[in-house]
mmCIF file of C-alpha atoms in Angstrom:
data_model
loop_
_atom_site.group_PDB
_atom_site.id
_atom_site.type_symbol
_atom_site.label_atom_id
_atom_site.label_comp_id
_atom_site.label_asym_id
_atom_site.label_seq_id
_atom_site.Cartn_x
_atom_site.Cartn_y
_atom_site.Cartn_z
ATOM 1 C CA MET A 1 12.418 -13.369 -23.104
ATOM 2 C CA PRO A 2 10.862 -9.907 -23.231
ATOM 3 C CA HIS A 3 7.255 -9.493 -22.050
ATOM 4 C CA SER A 4 4.672 -9.679 -24.908
ATOM 5 C CA PRO A 5 1.644 -7.578 -24.002
ATOM 6 C CA THR A 6 -1.576 -7.541 -26.017
ATOM 7 C CA ILE A 7 -3.171 -4.393 -24.516
ATOM 8 C CA PHE A 8 -1.444 -1.062 -25.139
ATOM 9 C CA PHE A 9 -2.266 2.497 -24.072
ATOM 10 C CA GLU A 10 -4.460 2.985 -27.175
ATOM 11 C CA ASP A 11 -6.654 0.029 -26.166
ATOM 12 C CA ILE A 12 -7.612 1.474 -22.759
ATOM 13 C CA ARG A 13 -10.834 3.493 -22.867
ATOM 14 C CA GLU A 14 -11.941 6.268 -20.528
ATOM 15 C CA GLY A 15 -15.123 5.218 -18.739
ATOM 16 C CA GLU A 16 -14.335 1.479 -19.042
ATOM 17 C CA GLU A 17 -15.503 -0.435 -15.929
ATOM 18 C CA ARG A 18 -14.862 -3.991 -14.808
ATOM 19 C CA ARG A 19 -15.348 -6.132 -11.741
ATOM 20 C CA PHE A 20 -13.207 -9.185 -11.044
ATOM 21 C CA GLY A 21 -11.562 -11.329 -8.405
ATOM 22 C CA GLY A 22 -13.091 -13.201 -5.511
ATOM 23 C CA HIS A 23 -10.447 -14.093 -2.929
ATOM 24 C CA THR A 24 -11.490 -15.492 0.473
ATOM 25 C CA ILE A 25 -8.993 -14.387 3.109
ATOM 26 C CA THR A 26 -8.135 -16.827 5.916
ATOM 27 C CA GLU A 27 -6.988 -16.147 9.488
ATOM 28 C CA VAL A 28 -3.658 -17.847 8.676
ATOM 29 C CA GLU A 29 -3.081 -15.491 5.716
ATOM 30 C CA ILE A 30 -3.904 -12.436 7.845
ATOM 31 C CA LEU A 31 -1.467 -13.562 10.563
ATOM 32 C CA GLU A 32 1.338 -14.451 8.115
ATOM 33 C CA PHE A 33 1.205 -11.143 6.259
ATOM 34 C CA ALA A 34 0.984 -9.098 9.454
ATOM 35 C CA GLU A 35 3.788 -10.952 11.265
ATOM 36 C CA CYS A 36 6.010 -10.027 8.338
ATOM 37 C CA TYR A 37 4.860 -6.489 7.525
ATOM 38 C CA ASP A 38 2.423 -5.013 10.076
ATOM 39 C CA PRO A 39 2.713 -6.687 13.508
ATOM 40 C CA GLN A 40 0.194 -4.516 15.347
ATOM 41 C CA TYR A 41 -1.682 -6.564 17.959
ATOM 42 C CA PHE A 42 -5.057 -6.338 16.184
ATOM 43 C CA HIS A 43 -3.439 -7.930 13.092
ATOM 44 C CA ILE A 44 -1.362 -10.703 14.789
ATOM 45 C CA ASP A 45 -3.056 -11.668 18.072
ATOM 46 C CA PRO A 46 -6.668 -12.915 17.788
ATOM 47 C CA GLU A 47 -7.128 -12.886 21.597
ATOM 48 C CA ALA A 48 -5.721 -9.391 22.240
ATOM 49 C CA ALA A 49 -7.615 -8.102 19.176
ATOM 50 C CA LYS A 50 -10.900 -8.857 20.993
ATOM 51 C CA PHE A 51 -10.027 -6.011 23.400
ATOM 52 C CA SER A 52 -9.437 -3.556 20.530
ATOM 53 C CA HIS A 53 -12.187 -1.288 19.185
ATOM 54 C CA PHE A 54 -12.306 -3.630 16.155
ATOM 55 C CA GLY A 55 -13.588 -6.433 18.433
ATOM 56 C CA GLY A 56 -11.424 -9.098 16.770
ATOM 57 C CA LEU A 57 -8.630 -9.824 14.323
ATOM 58 C CA ILE A 58 -8.567 -7.686 11.159
ATOM 59 C CA ALA A 59 -6.287 -7.720 8.106
ATOM 60 C CA SER A 60 -3.573 -5.087 7.703
ATOM 61 C CA GLY A 61 -4.665 -2.384 5.275
ATOM 62 C CA TRP A 62 -1.436 -3.078 3.346
ATOM 63 C CA HIS A 63 -2.534 -6.707 3.059
ATOM 64 C CA THR A 64 -5.890 -5.649 1.625
ATOM 65 C CA ALA A 65 -4.056 -3.362 -0.813
ATOM 66 C CA SER A 66 -1.619 -6.143 -1.800
ATOM 67 C CA LEU A 67 -4.412 -8.704 -2.313
ATOM 68 C CA SER A 68 -6.301 -6.143 -4.399
ATOM 69 C CA MET A 69 -3.154 -5.571 -6.469
ATOM 70 C CA ARG A 70 -2.894 -9.302 -7.135
ATOM 71 C CA MET A 71 -6.438 -9.335 -8.515
ATOM 72 C CA ILE A 72 -5.698 -6.197 -10.571
ATOM 73 C CA VAL A 73 -2.587 -7.825 -12.076
ATOM 74 C CA ASP A 74 -4.296 -11.171 -12.790
ATOM 75 C CA HIS A 75 -7.372 -9.665 -14.427
ATOM 76 C CA PHE A 76 -6.067 -6.440 -15.964
ATOM 77 C CA LEU A 77 -2.389 -5.455 -15.844
ATOM 78 C CA GLU A 78 -0.864 -8.798 -16.853
ATOM 79 C CA GLN A 79 -2.132 -8.522 -20.425
ATOM 80 C CA THR A 80 -1.111 -4.860 -20.731
ATOM 81 C CA ALA A 81 2.056 -2.998 -21.627
ATOM 82 C CA SER A 82 2.186 -1.616 -18.069
ATOM 83 C CA MET A 83 5.251 0.463 -17.235
ATOM 84 C CA GLY A 84 4.553 0.754 -13.506
ATOM 85 C CA SER A 85 2.911 3.393 -11.363
ATOM 86 C CA PRO A 86 4.118 6.755 -10.084
ATOM 87 C CA GLY A 87 1.695 6.564 -7.160
ATOM 88 C CA VAL A 88 -1.706 6.347 -5.536
ATOM 89 C CA ASP A 89 -3.994 8.981 -4.048
ATOM 90 C CA GLU A 90 -6.844 8.814 -1.570
ATOM 91 C CA LEU A 91 -6.109 5.269 -0.370
ATOM 92 C CA ARG A 92 -8.899 4.666 2.165
ATOM 93 C CA TRP A 93 -9.566 1.735 4.489
ATOM 94 C CA LEU A 94 -13.297 2.029 5.080
ATOM 95 C CA VAL A 95 -14.469 -1.267 6.607
ATOM 96 C CA PRO A 96 -12.322 -3.828 8.498
ATOM 97 C CA VAL A 97 -11.441 -7.013 6.580
ATOM 98 C CA ARG A 98 -11.930 -10.107 8.752
ATOM 99 C CA PRO A 99 -11.099 -13.833 8.376
ATOM 100 C CA GLY A 100 -13.501 -15.470 5.912
ATOM 101 C CA ASP A 101 -14.271 -12.291 3.972
ATOM 102 C CA THR A 102 -14.328 -12.645 0.178
ATOM 103 C CA LEU A 103 -12.834 -9.716 -1.716
ATOM 104 C CA ALA A 104 -13.380 -8.566 -5.293
ATOM 105 C CA VAL A 105 -12.247 -5.428 -7.130
ATOM 106 C CA HIS A 106 -14.160 -2.898 -9.205
ATOM 107 C CA VAL A 107 -12.107 -0.707 -11.539
ATOM 108 C CA ARG A 108 -13.090 2.361 -13.523
ATOM 109 C CA VAL A 109 -10.803 4.141 -15.996
ATOM 110 C CA ASP A 110 -11.167 7.850 -15.192
ATOM 111 C CA GLU A 111 -8.666 9.265 -17.668
ATOM 112 C CA ALA A 112 -6.309 8.076 -20.394
ATOM 113 C CA ARG A 113 -4.020 10.630 -22.026
ATOM 114 C CA PRO A 114 -0.691 10.532 -23.889
ATOM 115 C CA SER A 115 2.293 11.703 -21.850
ATOM 116 C CA LYS A 116 3.370 15.239 -22.745
ATOM 117 C CA SER A 117 7.055 14.685 -22.053
ATOM 118 C CA LYS A 118 7.501 11.025 -23.103
ATOM 119 C CA PRO A 119 6.013 10.059 -26.500
ATOM 120 C CA ASP A 120 6.458 6.300 -25.888
ATOM 121 C CA ARG A 121 3.763 6.153 -23.175
ATOM 122 C CA GLY A 122 0.397 7.305 -21.871
ATOM 123 C CA LEU A 123 -0.868 8.018 -18.364
ATOM 124 C CA VAL A 124 -4.000 6.219 -17.178
ATOM 125 C CA ARG A 125 -5.879 7.255 -14.037
ATOM 126 C CA THR A 126 -8.103 4.605 -12.470
ATOM 127 C CA SER A 127 -10.419 4.353 -9.451
ATOM 128 C CA TYR A 128 -10.336 1.017 -7.639
ATOM 129 C CA THR A 129 -12.862 -0.194 -5.060
ATOM 130 C CA THR A 130 -12.290 -3.399 -3.106
ATOM 131 C CA ILE A 131 -15.641 -4.966 -2.151
ATOM 132 C CA ASN A 132 -16.506 -7.699 0.357
ATOM 133 C CA GLN A 133 -19.182 -10.431 0.157
ATOM 134 C CA ARG A 134 -21.803 -8.007 1.547
ATOM 135 C CA ASN A 135 -20.998 -5.591 -1.284
ATOM 136 C CA GLU A 136 -19.443 -3.120 1.174
ATOM 137 C CA ALA A 137 -16.540 -1.009 -0.104
ATOM 138 C CA VAL A 138 -13.707 -2.023 2.241
ATOM 139 C CA MET A 139 -10.976 -0.059 0.420
ATOM 140 C CA THR A 140 -10.825 2.586 -2.291
ATOM 141 C CA MET A 141 -7.910 4.236 -4.118
ATOM 142 C CA LYS A 142 -7.113 6.351 -7.133
ATOM 143 C CA ALA A 143 -4.071 5.069 -8.992
ATOM 144 C CA ALA A 144 -1.984 6.395 -11.844
ATOM 145 C CA GLY A 145 -0.161 4.112 -14.256
ATOM 146 C CA PHE A 146 2.012 4.426 -17.335
ATOM 147 C CA PHE A 147 1.330 2.226 -20.377
ATOM 148 C CA GLU A 148 3.377 1.835 -23.562
ATOM 149 C CA ARG A 149 1.898 3.227 -26.742
ATOM 150 C CA ARG A 150 1.459 0.898 -29.674
ATOM 151 C CA ARG A 151 2.350 3.676 -32.103
ATOM 152 C CA PRO A 152 4.502 6.316 -30.383
ATOM 153 C CA MET B 1 -4.205 -10.225 27.266
ATOM 154 C CA PRO B 2 -5.076 -6.687 26.175
ATOM 155 C CA HIS B 3 -2.343 -4.596 24.561
ATOM 156 C CA SER B 4 -0.490 -2.292 27.021
ATOM 157 C CA PRO B 5 0.727 0.812 25.201
ATOM 158 C CA THR B 6 3.031 3.410 26.748
ATOM 159 C CA ILE B 7 2.555 6.217 24.194
ATOM 160 C CA PHE B 8 -0.901 7.814 23.938
ATOM 161 C CA PHE B 9 -2.281 10.593 21.748
ATOM 162 C CA GLU B 10 -1.176 13.223 24.281
ATOM 163 C CA ASP B 11 2.448 12.059 24.008
ATOM 164 C CA ILE B 12 2.701 12.655 20.244
ATOM 165 C CA ARG B 13 4.010 16.122 19.381
ATOM 166 C CA GLU B 14 3.463 18.110 16.195
ATOM 167 C CA GLY B 15 6.814 18.720 14.495
ATOM 168 C CA GLU B 16 8.403 15.590 16.005
ATOM 169 C CA GLU B 17 10.823 13.929 13.538
ATOM 170 C CA ARG B 18 12.591 10.579 13.629
ATOM 171 C CA ARG B 19 14.582 8.345 11.347
ATOM 172 C CA PHE B 20 14.801 4.602 11.852
ATOM 173 C CA GLY B 21 15.066 1.225 10.191
ATOM 174 C CA GLY B 22 17.723 -0.143 7.875
ATOM 175 C CA HIS B 23 16.440 -3.184 5.990
ATOM 176 C CA THR B 24 18.467 -4.633 3.102
ATOM 177 C CA ILE B 25 16.116 -6.124 0.520
ATOM 178 C CA THR B 26 17.212 -9.289 -1.302
ATOM 179 C CA GLU B 27 16.269 -10.579 -4.756
ATOM 180 C CA VAL B 28 14.574 -13.584 -3.112
ATOM 181 C CA GLU B 29 12.384 -11.304 -0.970
ATOM 182 C CA ILE B 30 11.416 -9.210 -4.015
ATOM 183 C CA LEU B 31 10.463 -12.340 -5.978
ATOM 184 C CA GLU B 32 8.518 -13.933 -3.086
ATOM 185 C CA PHE B 33 6.423 -10.847 -2.372
ATOM 186 C CA ALA B 34 5.712 -10.197 -6.044
ATOM 187 C CA GLU B 35 4.820 -13.813 -6.877
ATOM 188 C CA CYS B 36 2.181 -13.574 -4.154
ATOM 189 C CA TYR B 37 0.875 -10.017 -4.611
ATOM 190 C CA ASP B 38 2.187 -8.255 -7.729
ATOM 191 C CA PRO B 39 3.317 -10.709 -10.427
ATOM 192 C CA GLN B 40 4.201 -8.154 -13.114
ATOM 193 C CA TYR B 41 7.200 -9.317 -15.141
ATOM 194 C CA PHE B 42 9.560 -6.579 -13.904
ATOM 195 C CA HIS B 43 8.913 -7.793 -10.312
ATOM 196 C CA ILE B 44 9.108 -11.600 -10.837
ATOM 197 C CA ASP B 45 11.387 -12.299 -13.828
ATOM 198 C CA PRO B 46 14.976 -10.958 -13.563
ATOM 199 C CA GLU B 47 15.716 -11.817 -17.219
ATOM 200 C CA ALA B 48 12.564 -10.294 -18.750
ATOM 201 C CA ALA B 49 12.964 -7.256 -16.445
ATOM 202 C CA LYS B 50 16.208 -6.381 -18.285
ATOM 203 C CA PHE B 51 14.057 -5.571 -21.343
ATOM 204 C CA SER B 52 11.792 -3.220 -19.332
ATOM 205 C CA HIS B 53 12.458 0.509 -19.055
ATOM 206 C CA PHE B 54 13.641 -0.205 -15.472
ATOM 207 C CA GLY B 55 16.595 -2.189 -16.899
ATOM 208 C CA GLY B 56 16.309 -4.945 -14.287
ATOM 209 C CA LEU B 57 14.286 -6.414 -11.434
ATOM 210 C CA ILE B 58 12.605 -3.909 -9.092
ATOM 211 C CA ALA B 59 10.487 -4.381 -5.962
ATOM 212 C CA SER B 60 6.703 -3.959 -6.089
ATOM 213 C CA GLY B 61 5.677 -0.564 -4.747
ATOM 214 C CA TRP B 62 3.348 -2.430 -2.359
ATOM 215 C CA HIS B 63 6.377 -4.355 -1.096
ATOM 216 C CA THR B 64 8.237 -1.096 -0.421
ATOM 217 C CA ALA B 65 5.140 0.220 1.376
ATOM 218 C CA SER B 66 4.792 -2.992 3.421
ATOM 219 C CA LEU B 67 8.492 -3.038 4.396
ATOM 220 C CA SER B 68 8.215 0.629 5.375
ATOM 221 C CA MET B 69 5.164 -0.216 7.489
ATOM 222 C CA ARG B 70 7.146 -2.926 9.302
ATOM 223 C CA MET B 71 9.807 -0.359 10.239
ATOM 224 C CA ILE B 72 7.102 2.124 11.287
ATOM 225 C CA VAL B 73 5.459 -0.492 13.540
ATOM 226 C CA ASP B 74 8.761 -1.697 15.066
ATOM 227 C CA HIS B 75 10.106 1.770 15.817
ATOM 228 C CA PHE B 76 6.979 3.837 16.416
ATOM 229 C CA LEU B 77 3.488 2.299 16.391
ATOM 230 C CA GLU B 78 4.202 -0.788 18.532
ATOM 231 C CA GLN B 79 4.642 1.290 21.691
ATOM 232 C CA THR B 80 1.605 3.467 20.970
ATOM 233 C CA ALA B 81 -2.124 3.202 21.590
ATOM 234 C CA SER B 82 -2.682 3.054 17.813
ATOM 235 C CA MET B 83 -6.268 2.460 16.714
ATOM 236 C CA GLY B 84 -5.491 1.956 13.028
ATOM 237 C CA SER B 85 -5.559 4.244 10.018
ATOM 238 C CA PRO B 86 -8.412 5.586 7.894
ATOM 239 C CA GLY B 87 -6.060 6.018 4.943
ATOM 240 C CA VAL B 88 -3.064 7.390 3.120
ATOM 241 C CA ASP B 89 -2.688 10.264 0.646
ATOM 242 C CA GLU B 90 -0.063 11.090 -1.948
ATOM 243 C CA LEU B 91 1.610 7.669 -1.932
ATOM 244 C CA ARG B 92 4.462 8.131 -4.420
ATOM 245 C CA TRP B 93 6.986 5.667 -5.803
ATOM 246 C CA LEU B 94 9.835 7.947 -6.847
ATOM 247 C CA VAL B 95 12.900 5.757 -7.403
ATOM 248 C CA PRO B 96 12.958 2.002 -8.170
ATOM 249 C CA VAL B 97 13.974 -0.288 -5.273
ATOM 250 C CA ARG B 98 16.457 -2.939 -6.447
ATOM 251 C CA PRO B 99 18.007 -6.056 -4.861
ATOM 252 C CA GLY B 100 20.629 -5.073 -2.273
ATOM 253 C CA ASP B 101 19.112 -1.658 -1.496
ATOM 254 C CA THR B 102 18.963 -0.731 2.194
ATOM 255 C CA LEU B 103 15.822 1.121 3.245
ATOM 256 C CA ALA B 104 15.186 3.395 6.225
ATOM 257 C CA VAL B 105 12.193 5.582 7.104
ATOM 258 C CA HIS B 106 11.972 9.232 8.081
ATOM 259 C CA VAL B 107 8.779 10.333 9.836
ATOM 260 C CA ARG B 108 7.488 13.808 10.643
ATOM 261 C CA VAL B 109 4.345 14.485 12.701
ATOM 262 C CA ASP B 110 2.472 17.172 10.761
ATOM 263 C CA GLU B 111 -0.635 17.488 12.931
ATOM 264 C CA ALA B 112 -2.061 16.027 16.140
ATOM 265 C CA ARG B 113 -5.585 17.020 17.150
ATOM 266 C CA PRO B 114 -8.343 15.518 19.292
ATOM 267 C CA SER B 115 -11.212 13.962 17.331
ATOM 268 C CA LYS B 116 -14.285 16.179 17.217
ATOM 269 C CA SER B 117 -16.800 13.329 17.124
ATOM 270 C CA LYS B 118 -15.049 10.679 19.259
ATOM 271 C CA PRO B 119 -13.644 11.897 22.614
ATOM 272 C CA ASP B 120 -11.663 8.686 23.233
ATOM 273 C CA ARG B 121 -9.155 9.367 20.434
ATOM 274 C CA GLY B 122 -7.052 11.857 18.491
ATOM 275 C CA LEU B 123 -6.108 12.077 14.823
ATOM 276 C CA VAL B 124 -2.417 12.272 13.915
ATOM 277 C CA ARG B 125 -1.216 13.195 10.418
ATOM 278 C CA THR B 126 2.302 12.111 9.504
ATOM 279 C CA SER B 127 4.605 12.393 6.490
ATOM 280 C CA TYR B 128 6.743 9.332 5.816
ATOM 281 C CA THR B 129 9.746 9.172 3.478
ATOM 282 C CA THR B 130 11.431 5.858 2.670
ATOM 283 C CA ILE B 131 15.119 6.436 1.896
ATOM 284 C CA ASN B 132 17.733 4.190 0.269
ATOM 285 C CA GLN B 133 21.465 3.852 1.021
ATOM 286 C CA ARG B 134 22.225 6.777 -1.326
ATOM 287 C CA ASN B 135 19.833 8.938 0.704
ATOM 288 C CA GLU B 136 17.381 9.082 -2.215
ATOM 289 C CA ALA B 137 13.674 9.264 -1.346
ATOM 290 C CA VAL B 138 12.300 6.093 -2.951
ATOM 291 C CA MET B 139 8.755 6.450 -1.541
ATOM 292 C CA THR B 140 6.750 9.137 0.226
ATOM 293 C CA MET B 141 3.272 9.154 1.753
ATOM 294 C CA LYS B 142 1.037 11.159 4.035
ATOM 295 C CA ALA B 143 -0.794 8.940 6.523
ATOM 296 C CA ALA B 144 -3.551 9.556 9.035
ATOM 297 C CA GLY B 145 -3.869 7.509 12.214
ATOM 298 C CA PHE B 146 -6.113 7.370 15.252
ATOM 299 C CA PHE B 147 -4.561 7.105 18.730
ATOM 300 C CA GLU B 148 -6.300 6.553 22.082
ATOM 301 C CA ARG B 149 -6.292 9.437 24.505
ATOM 302 C CA ARG B 150 -4.840 8.873 27.954
ATOM 303 C CA ARG B 151 -7.516 11.107 29.488
ATOM 304 C CA PRO B 152 -10.617 11.223 27.279
#
């Protein structure tokens, strides 16, 4: 069965802003992700992490990015005719993410323009901010994504 | 037990280059990561993915980044006095990663300089390229990292 999107390139508006998500990260989740993908001591060893300049266990930045992506897919990309992303700029880890933190995502559409070389798609540039329960920006990034056009 | 690194900021040389890793990604791994963190149809549904412009199942870009990070930790960061990363620039997904691909990482140290504001650490800028078995660059990024100084 092919994917049946409802939101195409033409439906995405420059300046559009949304906030969504709300995922509380546990110590077990932090340890499981990091043991698999980022086994630095301050991500996998709560005791040793106390001696680090973070003062305790923190989530891998790639974990924060992956959890943010899940919220972005669930609340935005899943309904769209997304064709994937060529990349991300200015990915910043600003505040450590610790066990018990609750993360949400704010998205702003910075630019939406038809592709010059490929008439079947448009390029959308978005700014994402991942926010914790104290409303601190823990991570920011600027992402590009291709979306199918409804009427190429 | 505190972490006992052997490689400090002073031991990291500008211009240093290394290549390491060699991880063969399976369809099961691609599906498991994507079901958790990036459930877009071309990452979680091998049949529907055939109808996408990728022509089949591909790994999430965040999965490729996380697998690359694991190789970077195992072969480089684990031995160092790493203090984490403030961020990444120019993260690019250049070629789709498909089941059965074998990934390695090439790293180049672009810059290593003492921090101006914090005398206990230095900032190291590195370029990473993730390469497949056909020697194609599937992902590139420029990362910054802080490392403890041996003699602050």
